[in-house]
Short mmCIF file of C-alpha atoms in Angstrom, two decimals:
data_model
loop_
_atom_site.label_atom_id
_atom_site.label_comp_id
_atom_site.label_asym_id
_atom_site.label_seq_id
_atom_site.Cartn_x
_atom_site.Cartn_y
_atom_site.Cartn_z
CA UNK X 1486 19.77 6.00 31.34
CA UNK X 1487 22.76 5.49 28.71
CA UNK X 1488 22.39 3.03 26.08
CA UNK X 1489 25.56 1.10 25.52
CA UNK X 1490 26.15 0.34 21.71
CA UNK X 1491 28.40 -2.64 20.62
CA UNK X 1492 31.18 -0.16 19.70
CA UNK X 1493 31.04 1.55 23.19
CA UNK X 1494 31.22 -1.74 24.79
CA UNK X 1495 34.19 -3.07 22.64
CA UNK X 1496 35.90 0.50 23.18
CA UNK X 1497 35.82 -0.22 26.92
CA UNK X 1498 36.77 -4.00 26.96
CA UNK X 1499 39.54 -3.03 24.90
CA UNK X 1500 40.75 -0.39 27.47
CA UNK X 1501 40.62 -3.11 30.04
CA UNK X 1502 42.70 -5.70 28.10
CA UNK X 1503 45.41 -3.03 27.51
CA UNK X 1504 45.02 -2.48 31.33
CA UNK X 1505 44.51 1.40 30.81
CA UNK X 1506 43.69 2.46 34.03
CA UNK X 1507 43.71 6.22 33.45
CA UNK X 1508 41.34 5.90 30.50
CA UNK X 1509 39.27 3.52 32.18
CA UNK X 1510 38.91 6.17 35.10
CA UNK X 1511 38.19 8.83 32.46
CA UNK X 1512 35.47 6.66 31.08
CA UNK X 1513 33.74 6.06 34.38
CA UNK X 1514 34.07 9.45 35.42
CA UNK X 1515 31.60 10.79 33.07
CA UNK X 1516 28.84 8.06 33.77
CA UNK X 1517 26.18 8.05 36.80
CA UNK X 1518 26.42 5.21 39.01
CA UNK X 1519 23.31 3.44 37.49
CA UNK X 1520 24.93 3.98 33.98
CA UNK X 1521 28.10 2.21 35.49
CA UNK X 1522 26.00 -0.64 37.05
CA UNK X 1523 24.26 -1.10 33.53
CA UNK X 1524 27.89 -1.32 31.87
CA UNK X 1525 28.92 -4.06 34.15
CA UNK X 1526 25.97 -6.20 33.14
CA UNK X 1527 27.19 -6.39 29.68
CA UNK X 1528 30.72 -7.70 31.14
CA UNK X 1529 32.08 -10.84 32.34
CA UNK X 1530 32.84 -10.66 35.99
CA UNK X 1531 36.86 -10.26 35.56
CA UNK X 1532 36.05 -7.14 33.65
CA UNK X 1533 33.39 -5.67 35.90
CA UNK X 1534 35.83 -6.37 39.11
CA UNK X 1535 38.56 -4.53 37.21
CA UNK X 1536 36.40 -1.25 36.64
CA UNK X 1537 35.12 -1.82 40.20
CA UNK X 1538 38.36 -1.45 41.79
CA UNK X 1539 39.13 1.96 39.86
CA UNK X 1540 36.00 3.60 41.22
CA UNK X 1541 36.38 6.45 44.35
CA UNK X 1542 34.72 4.60 47.52
CA UNK X 1543 31.55 6.69 47.39
CA UNK X 1544 31.06 5.89 43.73
CA UNK X 1545 31.65 2.27 44.08
CA UNK X 1546 29.13 2.17 47.14
CA UNK X 1547 26.64 3.60 44.93
CA UNK X 1548 27.14 1.25 41.94
CA UNK X 1549 27.14 -1.53 44.30
CA UNK X 1550 23.65 -0.32 45.44
CA UNK X 1551 22.39 0.32 41.94
CA UNK X 1552 23.12 -3.53 40.66
CA UNK X 1553 20.21 -5.90 40.48
CA UNK X 1554 20.36 -8.85 43.18
CA UNK X 1555 21.96 -11.21 40.59
CA UNK X 1556 24.72 -9.27 39.25
CA UNK X 1557 25.74 -7.67 42.81
CA UNK X 1558 26.08 -11.25 44.24
CA UNK X 1559 28.18 -12.10 41.28
CA UNK X 1560 30.38 -9.07 41.98
CA UNK X 1561 30.62 -9.67 45.84
CA UNK X 1562 31.32 -13.46 45.37
CA UNK X 1563 34.46 -11.98 43.48
CA UNK X 1564 35.38 -9.48 46.14
CA UNK X 1565 37.37 -10.28 49.16
CA UNK X 1566 35.58 -9.59 52.63
CA UNK X 1567 37.93 -6.66 53.51
CA UNK X 1568 37.22 -5.08 50.13
CA UNK X 1569 33.15 -5.30 51.14
CA UNK X 1570 33.77 -4.29 54.47
CA UNK X 1571 35.16 -0.76 52.78
CA UNK X 1572 32.34 -0.44 50.79
CA UNK X 1573 29.91 -0.97 53.53
CA UNK X 1574 31.58 1.91 55.35
CA UNK X 1575 30.43 4.24 52.43
CA UNK X 1576 26.72 3.12 52.61
CA UNK X 1577 23.85 3.85 54.88
CA UNK X 1578 23.10 1.34 57.42
CA UNK X 1579 19.27 0.41 55.59
CA UNK X 1580 21.76 -0.03 52.30
CA UNK X 1581 24.52 -2.17 54.14
CA UNK X 1582 21.72 -4.39 55.59
CA UNK X 1583 20.29 -4.88 52.42
CA UNK X 1584 23.88 -6.10 50.97
CA UNK X 1585 24.53 -8.24 53.83
CA UNK X 1586 21.36 -10.22 53.67
CA UNK X 1587 22.48 -11.60 50.31
CA UNK X 1588 25.50 -13.39 52.18
CA UNK X 1589 25.32 -16.16 54.23
CA UNK X 1590 26.15 -16.20 57.99
CA UNK X 1591 29.58 -17.09 57.78
CA UNK X 1592 30.43 -14.19 55.12
CA UNK X 1593 28.49 -11.96 57.22
CA UNK X 1594 30.32 -12.38 60.35
CA UNK X 1595 33.80 -12.14 58.25
CA UNK X 1596 33.01 -8.59 56.56
CA UNK X 1597 31.33 -7.36 59.83
CA UNK X 1598 34.62 -8.11 61.79
CA UNK X 1599 36.22 -6.08 58.70
CA UNK X 1600 34.21 -2.88 59.44
CA UNK X 1601 36.37 -0.12 60.77
CA UNK X 1602 33.35 1.86 62.34
CA UNK X 1603 32.53 -0.12 65.59
CA UNK X 1604 29.24 2.36 65.90
CA UNK X 1605 28.36 1.15 62.32
CA UNK X 1606 28.94 -2.16 62.37
CA UNK X 1607 26.90 -2.24 65.66
CA UNK X 1608 23.97 -0.46 64.11
CA UNK X 1609 23.90 -2.96 61.16
CA UNK X 1610 24.22 -6.14 63.77
CA UNK X 1611 21.06 -4.62 65.28
CA UNK X 1612 19.28 -4.00 62.07
CA UNK X 1613 19.72 -7.45 60.88
CA UNK X 1614 17.54 -8.72 64.05
CA UNK X 1615 14.47 -7.37 62.20
CA UNK X 1616 12.55 -9.24 59.32
CA UNK X 1617 13.55 -7.68 56.34
CA UNK X 1618 9.84 -7.18 55.19
CA UNK X 1619 9.03 -5.04 58.11
CA UNK X 1620 9.95 -1.35 58.82
CA UNK X 1621 12.80 -2.56 61.09
CA UNK X 1622 14.36 -4.14 58.23
CA UNK X 1623 13.96 -1.45 55.87
CA UNK X 1624 14.98 1.51 57.96
CA UNK X 1625 18.16 3.22 58.44
CA UNK X 1626 19.75 4.81 61.41
CA UNK X 1627 21.23 7.89 59.60
CA UNK X 1628 19.01 10.89 60.92
CA UNK X 1629 19.22 14.24 62.77
CA UNK X 1630 18.02 14.18 66.12
CA UNK X 1631 17.65 16.84 68.66
CA UNK X 1632 16.40 17.18 72.34
CA UNK X 1633 13.35 18.78 73.14
CA UNK X 1634 14.88 20.81 75.94
CA UNK X 1635 17.48 22.40 74.05
CA UNK X 1636 17.65 26.00 72.40
CA UNK X 1637 17.43 27.05 69.28
CA UNK X 1638 20.91 28.03 68.83
CA UNK X 1639 22.15 24.90 70.63
CA UNK X 1640 20.17 22.90 68.22
CA UNK X 1641 21.64 24.45 65.39
CA UNK X 1642 25.00 23.69 66.77
CA UNK X 1643 24.14 20.14 66.95
CA UNK X 1644 22.29 19.76 63.65
CA UNK X 1645 25.65 20.91 61.90
CA UNK X 1646 27.60 18.20 63.52
CA UNK X 1647 25.14 15.72 62.99
CA UNK X 1648 24.73 16.70 59.46
CA UNK X 1649 28.27 16.03 58.29
CA UNK X 1650 27.96 12.44 58.02
CA UNK X 1651 24.35 12.62 56.11
CA UNK X 1652 23.97 12.61 52.43
CA UNK X 1653 20.15 13.70 52.65
CA UNK X 1654 18.30 15.51 55.30
CA UNK X 1655 14.28 14.53 55.49
CA UNK X 1656 13.34 15.50 58.84
CA UNK X 1657 14.56 17.02 62.27
CA UNK X 1658 13.40 14.57 64.88
CA UNK X 1659 12.86 15.46 68.48
CA UNK X 1660 13.35 13.12 71.37
CA UNK X 1661 12.94 13.43 75.27
CA UNK X 1662 15.56 12.42 77.71
CA UNK X 1663 14.60 8.68 77.40
CA UNK X 1664 14.82 8.99 73.49
CA UNK X 1665 11.18 9.05 72.88
CA UNK X 1666 9.90 10.33 69.63
CA UNK X 1667 8.15 13.75 70.98
CA UNK X 1668 7.86 15.57 67.51
CA UNK X 1669 9.24 17.22 64.34
CA UNK X 1670 11.33 20.64 63.99
CA UNK X 1671 10.22 22.21 60.75
CA UNK X 1672 12.99 23.80 58.98
CA UNK X 1673 11.01 26.98 58.53
CA UNK X 1674 10.88 27.26 62.43
CA UNK X 1675 14.75 27.54 62.44
CA UNK X 1676 14.32 30.87 60.53
CA UNK X 1677 11.01 32.40 62.14
CA UNK X 1678 12.22 31.32 65.56
CA UNK X 1679 15.88 31.43 65.87
CA UNK X 1680 16.23 32.11 69.66
CA UNK X 1681 13.49 30.40 71.33
CA UNK X 1682 14.74 28.89 74.35
CA UNK X 1683 13.15 25.34 74.27
CA UNK X 1684 12.58 23.80 70.75
CA UNK X 1685 9.40 21.47 72.31
CA UNK X 1686 7.46 24.83 72.51
CA UNK X 1687 7.86 25.15 68.45
CA UNK X 1688 7.94 21.47 67.25
CA UNK X 1689 5.23 19.82 65.63
CA UNK X 1690 3.94 17.29 67.97
CA UNK X 1691 2.41 13.55 67.12
CA UNK X 1692 4.05 12.86 64.23
CA UNK X 1693 3.23 10.03 61.94
CA UNK X 1694 5.32 7.11 62.92
CA UNK X 1695 5.55 3.22 62.34
CA UNK X 1696 6.53 0.50 64.83
CA UNK X 1697 9.71 -1.59 63.93
CA UNK X 1698 7.66 -4.92 63.35
CA UNK X 1699 4.95 -3.21 60.98
CA UNK X 1700 4.94 -4.97 57.66
CA UNK X 1701 6.27 -3.50 54.71
CA UNK X 1702 3.15 -3.22 52.87
CA UNK X 1703 1.29 -1.22 55.69
CA UNK X 1704 4.14 1.43 55.75
CA UNK X 1705 3.89 1.84 52.07
CA UNK X 1706 0.21 2.56 52.33
CA UNK X 1707 0.95 5.24 55.26
CA UNK X 1708 3.38 7.01 53.22
CA UNK X 1709 0.75 6.80 50.21
CA UNK X 1710 -1.86 8.20 52.63
CA UNK X 1711 0.12 10.77 54.42
CA UNK X 1712 2.32 11.96 51.40
CA UNK X 1713 5.66 11.36 53.20
CA UNK X 1714 9.32 11.50 52.00
CA UNK X 1715 10.58 9.92 55.32
CA UNK X 1716 8.86 8.35 58.62
CA UNK X 1717 10.32 7.81 61.90
CA UNK X 1718 10.58 4.09 63.08
CA UNK X 1719 9.67 3.58 66.85
CA UNK X 1720 9.85 0.73 69.43
CA UNK X 1721 6.95 -0.54 71.42
CA UNK X 1722 7.61 2.11 74.11
CA UNK X 1723 7.96 5.17 71.62
CA UNK X 1724 11.72 5.17 71.55
CA UNK X 1725 13.14 6.35 68.14
CA UNK X 1726 15.15 3.65 66.22
CA UNK X 1727 15.47 5.05 62.86
CA UNK X 1728 13.79 6.14 59.71
CA UNK X 1729 12.36 4.96 56.40
CA UNK X 1730 12.68 7.08 53.40
CA UNK X 1731 10.33 7.24 50.30
CA UNK X 1732 13.11 5.70 47.68
CA UNK X 1733 13.45 2.72 49.87
CA UNK X 1734 9.71 2.10 50.00
CA UNK X 1735 9.47 2.71 46.21
CA UNK X 1736 11.90 0.25 45.87
CA UNK X 1737 10.46 -2.46 48.01
CA UNK X 1738 7.07 -1.73 46.66
CA UNK X 1739 8.23 -2.61 43.00
CA UNK X 1740 9.96 -5.65 43.99
CA UNK X 1741 6.73 -6.59 45.73
CA UNK X 1742 4.89 -6.01 42.52
CA UNK X 1743 7.34 -7.72 40.51
CA UNK X 1744 6.96 -10.75 42.86
CA UNK X 1745 3.16 -10.57 42.68
CA UNK X 1746 2.96 -10.31 38.98
CA UNK X 1747 5.03 -13.40 38.37
CA UNK X 1748 3.12 -15.46 41.10
CA UNK X 1749 0.12 -14.39 39.15
CA UNK X 1750 1.66 -15.63 35.82
CA UNK X 1751 2.53 -18.89 37.41
CA UNK X 1752 6.16 -18.41 38.08
CA UNK X 1753 6.87 -20.16 41.28
CA UNK X 1754 10.03 -18.02 42.07
CA UNK X 1755 11.60 -14.88 41.30
CA UNK X 1756 13.21 -14.96 37.76
CA UNK X 1757 14.42 -12.42 34.75
CA UNK X 1758 14.95 -13.07 31.12
CA UNK X 1759 18.90 -13.19 31.84
CA UNK X 1760 18.69 -15.89 34.42
CA UNK X 1761 20.12 -19.44 33.48
CA UNK X 1762 18.05 -21.73 31.74
CA UNK X 1763 17.77 -24.22 34.78
CA UNK X 1764 16.84 -21.29 36.93
CA UNK X 1765 13.97 -20.22 34.59
CA UNK X 1766 12.72 -23.72 33.91
CA UNK X 1767 12.41 -24.63 37.70
CA UNK X 1768 10.51 -21.39 38.27
CA UNK X 1769 8.16 -22.22 35.26
CA UNK X 1770 7.73 -25.90 35.52
CA UNK X 1771 5.80 -26.56 38.79
CA UNK X 1772 2.51 -24.87 37.68
CA UNK X 1773 2.73 -26.16 34.13
CA UNK X 1774 3.04 -29.76 35.60
CA UNK X 1775 0.19 -28.98 37.55
CA UNK X 1776 -1.68 -27.77 34.49
CA UNK X 1777 -1.12 -31.30 33.02
CA UNK X 1778 -2.60 -32.88 35.61
CA UNK X 1779 -5.71 -30.87 35.71
CA UNK X 1780 -5.69 -31.64 32.13
CA UNK X 1781 -5.73 -35.53 32.76
CA UNK X 1782 -8.25 -35.28 35.40
CA UNK X 1783 -10.53 -33.18 32.75
CA UNK X 1784 -10.06 -36.05 30.37
CA UNK X 1785 -11.15 -38.63 32.85
CA UNK X 1786 -14.25 -36.65 33.83
CA UNK X 1787 -15.33 -36.17 30.11
CA UNK X 1788 -14.26 -39.98 29.57
CA UNK X 1789 -17.17 -40.80 32.00
CA UNK X 1790 -19.27 -38.72 30.15
CA UNK X 1791 -18.09 -40.18 26.95
CA UNK X 1792 -21.60 -41.99 25.76
CA UNK X 1793 -23.73 -38.96 26.78
CA UNK X 1794 -21.17 -36.72 24.32
CA UNK X 1795 -21.62 -39.30 21.51
CA UNK X 1796 -25.41 -39.16 21.83
CA UNK X 1797 -25.53 -35.37 21.97
CA UNK X 1798 -22.43 -33.99 20.07
CA UNK X 1799 -23.91 -30.42 20.72
CA UNK X 1800 -22.95 -30.61 24.38
CA UNK X 1801 -19.23 -30.73 23.35
CA UNK X 1802 -19.49 -27.60 21.77
CA UNK X 1803 -19.96 -25.74 24.75
CA UNK X 1804 -17.38 -27.27 27.05
CA UNK X 1805 -14.59 -24.26 26.24
CA UNK X 1806 -17.52 -21.69 26.99
CA UNK X 1807 -18.05 -23.05 30.31
CA UNK X 1808 -14.39 -23.51 31.21
CA UNK X 1809 -13.35 -20.19 29.87
CA UNK X 1810 -16.24 -18.26 31.51
CA UNK X 1811 -15.67 -19.77 34.82
CA UNK X 1812 -12.07 -19.13 34.83
CA UNK X 1813 -12.25 -15.50 33.58
CA UNK X 1814 -14.83 -14.56 36.20
CA UNK X 1815 -12.81 -16.08 39.13
CA UNK X 1816 -9.91 -14.38 37.76
CA UNK X 1817 -11.60 -11.00 37.95
CA UNK X 1818 -13.22 -11.52 41.37
CA UNK X 1819 -9.97 -12.55 42.57
CA UNK X 1820 -7.70 -9.70 40.95
CA UNK X 1821 -10.38 -7.08 42.46
CA UNK X 1822 -10.08 -8.57 45.92
CA UNK X 1823 -6.14 -9.08 45.63
CA UNK X 1824 -5.74 -5.38 44.69
CA UNK X 1825 -8.25 -4.02 47.09
CA UNK X 1826 -5.95 -5.61 50.02
CA UNK X 1827 -3.11 -4.31 48.42
CA UNK X 1828 -3.94 -0.65 48.47
CA UNK X 1829 -5.56 -0.87 51.95
CA UNK X 1830 -9.30 -0.51 50.43
CA UNK X 1831 -10.32 -3.71 51.81
CA UNK X 1832 -9.83 -5.25 55.02
CA UNK X 1833 -9.53 -9.09 55.91
CA UNK X 1834 -11.99 -8.30 58.71
CA UNK X 1835 -14.27 -7.15 55.94
CA UNK X 1836 -14.96 -11.19 54.69
CA UNK X 1837 -18.75 -11.50 55.09
CA UNK X 1838 -19.17 -7.99 53.58
CA UNK X 1839 -17.20 -8.60 50.33
CA UNK X 1840 -18.61 -12.04 50.10
CA UNK X 1841 -22.08 -10.84 50.09
CA UNK X 1842 -21.22 -7.86 47.51
CA UNK X 1843 -19.61 -10.39 45.16
CA UNK X 1844 -22.58 -12.54 45.43
CA UNK X 1845 -24.98 -9.94 44.08
CA UNK X 1846 -22.53 -9.13 41.70
CA UNK X 1847 -22.14 -12.86 40.65
CA UNK X 1848 -25.82 -12.97 40.36
CA UNK X 1849 -26.29 -10.12 38.02
CA UNK X 1850 -23.26 -11.29 35.92
CA UNK X 1851 -24.87 -14.94 35.83
CA UNK X 1852 -28.28 -13.80 34.77
CA UNK X 1853 -26.75 -11.90 31.96
CA UNK X 1854 -24.50 -14.28 30.61
CA UNK X 1855 -26.86 -17.25 31.01
CA UNK X 1856 -29.47 -15.25 29.61
CA UNK X 1857 -27.39 -14.40 26.38
CA UNK X 1858 -26.51 -18.16 25.73
CA UNK X 1859 -30.10 -18.97 26.46
CA UNK X 1860 -31.34 -16.92 23.71
CA UNK X 1861 -28.60 -17.88 21.20
CA UNK X 1862 -29.60 -21.75 21.91
CA UNK X 1863 -33.13 -21.32 21.35
CA UNK X 1864 -32.28 -19.19 18.15
CA UNK X 1865 -29.77 -21.80 16.67
CA UNK X 1866 -30.75 -25.14 17.83
CA UNK X 1867 -34.58 -24.64 18.91
CA UNK X 1868 -35.13 -28.66 19.21
CA UNK X 1869 -32.24 -29.38 21.70
CA UNK X 1870 -33.99 -27.95 24.94
CA UNK X 1871 -32.29 -30.60 26.93
CA UNK X 1872 -28.60 -28.88 25.60
CA UNK X 1873 -30.09 -25.23 25.85
CA UNK X 1874 -31.08 -25.88 29.59
CA UNK X 1875 -28.20 -27.91 30.44
CA UNK X 1876 -25.45 -25.07 29.17
CA UNK X 1877 -27.83 -22.04 30.71
CA UNK X 1878 -28.28 -23.81 34.04
CA UNK X 1879 -24.49 -24.78 34.20
CA UNK X 1880 -23.07 -21.36 33.18
CA UNK X 1881 -25.27 -19.59 35.56
CA UNK X 1882 -24.04 -22.13 38.46
CA UNK X 1883 -20.54 -21.53 37.16
CA UNK X 1884 -20.27 -18.04 37.07
CA UNK X 1885 -21.76 -17.82 40.57
CA UNK X 1886 -19.32 -20.57 41.88
CA UNK X 1887 -16.45 -18.77 40.01
CA UNK X 1888 -17.35 -15.24 41.72
CA UNK X 1889 -17.69 -16.61 45.35
CA UNK X 1890 -14.28 -18.90 44.93
CA UNK X 1891 -12.58 -15.56 43.64
CA UNK X 1892 -13.42 -13.98 46.41
CA UNK X 1893 -12.96 -16.34 49.21
CA UNK X 1894 -9.87 -17.80 47.98
CA UNK X 1895 -7.59 -14.31 48.29
CA UNK X 1896 -9.44 -13.49 51.48
CA UNK X 1897 -8.58 -16.79 52.98
CA UNK X 1898 -4.89 -16.65 51.96
CA UNK X 1899 -4.57 -13.29 53.50
CA UNK X 1900 -5.81 -14.58 56.62
CA UNK X 1901 -3.11 -17.19 56.75
CA UNK X 1902 -0.64 -14.84 55.85
CA UNK X 1903 0.01 -16.42 52.31
CA UNK X 1904 0.42 -13.97 49.38
CA UNK X 1905 -3.25 -13.70 47.87
CA UNK X 1906 -1.83 -12.92 44.46
CA UNK X 1907 -1.35 -16.85 44.10
CA UNK X 1908 -4.92 -16.65 43.76
CA UNK X 1909 -5.18 -14.61 40.43
CA UNK X 1910 -3.00 -17.08 38.67
CA UNK X 1911 -3.24 -20.54 37.33
CA UNK X 1912 -4.49 -21.75 40.82
CA UNK X 1913 -8.01 -20.19 40.46
CA UNK X 1914 -7.89 -20.51 36.79
CA UNK X 1915 -7.52 -24.62 37.01
CA UNK X 1916 -9.65 -24.69 39.85
CA UNK X 1917 -12.55 -23.23 38.22
CA UNK X 1918 -12.01 -25.21 34.82
CA UNK X 1919 -12.24 -28.52 36.87
CA UNK X 1920 -15.26 -27.86 38.83
CA UNK X 1921 -16.88 -26.03 36.02
CA UNK X 1922 -16.67 -29.37 33.97
CA UNK X 1923 -17.91 -31.30 36.83
CA UNK X 1924 -20.96 -28.83 37.20
CA UNK X 1925 -21.57 -29.27 33.38
CA UNK X 1926 -21.29 -32.85 33.54
CA UNK X 1927 -23.75 -33.15 36.40
CA UNK X 1928 -26.38 -30.44 35.21
CA UNK X 1929 -26.37 -31.99 31.47
CA UNK X 1930 -26.92 -35.54 32.85
CA UNK X 1931 -30.02 -34.56 34.75
CA UNK X 1932 -31.66 -32.69 31.75
CA UNK X 1933 -30.87 -35.52 29.43
CA UNK X 1934 -32.44 -37.87 31.77
CA UNK X 1935 -35.36 -35.32 32.34
CA UNK X 1936 -36.01 -35.07 28.67
CA UNK X 1937 -35.61 -38.49 28.02
CA UNK X 1938 -32.41 -38.27 25.60
CA UNK X 1939 -31.79 -41.68 24.03
CA UNK X 1940 -27.97 -42.50 24.97
#
């Protein structure tokens, strides 16, 4: 990607200020659409719109899709509906749907009314009916489709006609008279069997396909499992609706990963570094406030334990260990579950199996960790047996509890169709901190009573 220096940007701004359209076109002609999109992010909206109007229609459409959502929204708001419709004429249907989904209902209808290609407008309307997080919402309708009863010469003639409207050809899909998907015609077969009477005799049957209502995460797993570059999308009775290409899946996976990472980091919505201060504060403040409330709860818990802490100050030294270890164990357990759910190695139906496995892992971890702290206390404070046992037993229980919580929470969220990435962030950390502190207070109170410590 091209790096723009301050001198580069000032040169382009001068061209715009001078209204030098020829120089501007010459500059843009040397740039890839992705580089032009990068340039737009360094210009104000009037400058970006000026350059956009100088682009040829195909390049303008490509640039529009290269922009991130915020920049694209900014540019769309500055463009009239008929201009947006002209750009959509040069987009594949899946990209057109992505663009239109950013607009409100009134804008959608106005733009669709300006699209000259009635067939394309109809395809877009049909695709807008699908949830954007399903295969139907991601598919495009541009593809080559042939009938299983055609001869090879007829098939090639039809393919040439259809190919004129396509930028890329991934597969040739074979359907029957009811438009049900029957197979895929390998390009190699056209060379080795140029005169076959019916292509159903040489097609590859049972191609990997996906239903229109399949979640995007499952589609991505199929792409990875079968090493696909494209996948046909069918309806409930097997009719071919469209295809999903690998570049669309990769874009979706990247966006999903970004959302999960931000959710795990305690951000309540998708934000970037260049978003407004208000947008960033709104995304960050919810979990920060929850953290403050949890801190207040922690002080109330410790307040009720104040007399014991004053009598045995050594107990206070281990509060960070109890809270920190429980939080770390919970985050580790939940991260493994969330990752396994995402890559398909774990199914929510295996709830009991995964929980049993995590209990065994928790037992081993708890035994090792509590054993280490027990030996440390015996060596450092041999006369403080009440403290030693309080910390050792508490740490054992906290590690076990955190392991179980870190497994149960993401699996439960997945079962409820809530993003399980929530369980790897502040939620699990705060839960383990507070519960770990409660466990420590209860256990310490018990052992102090057993050993008759004077309070």
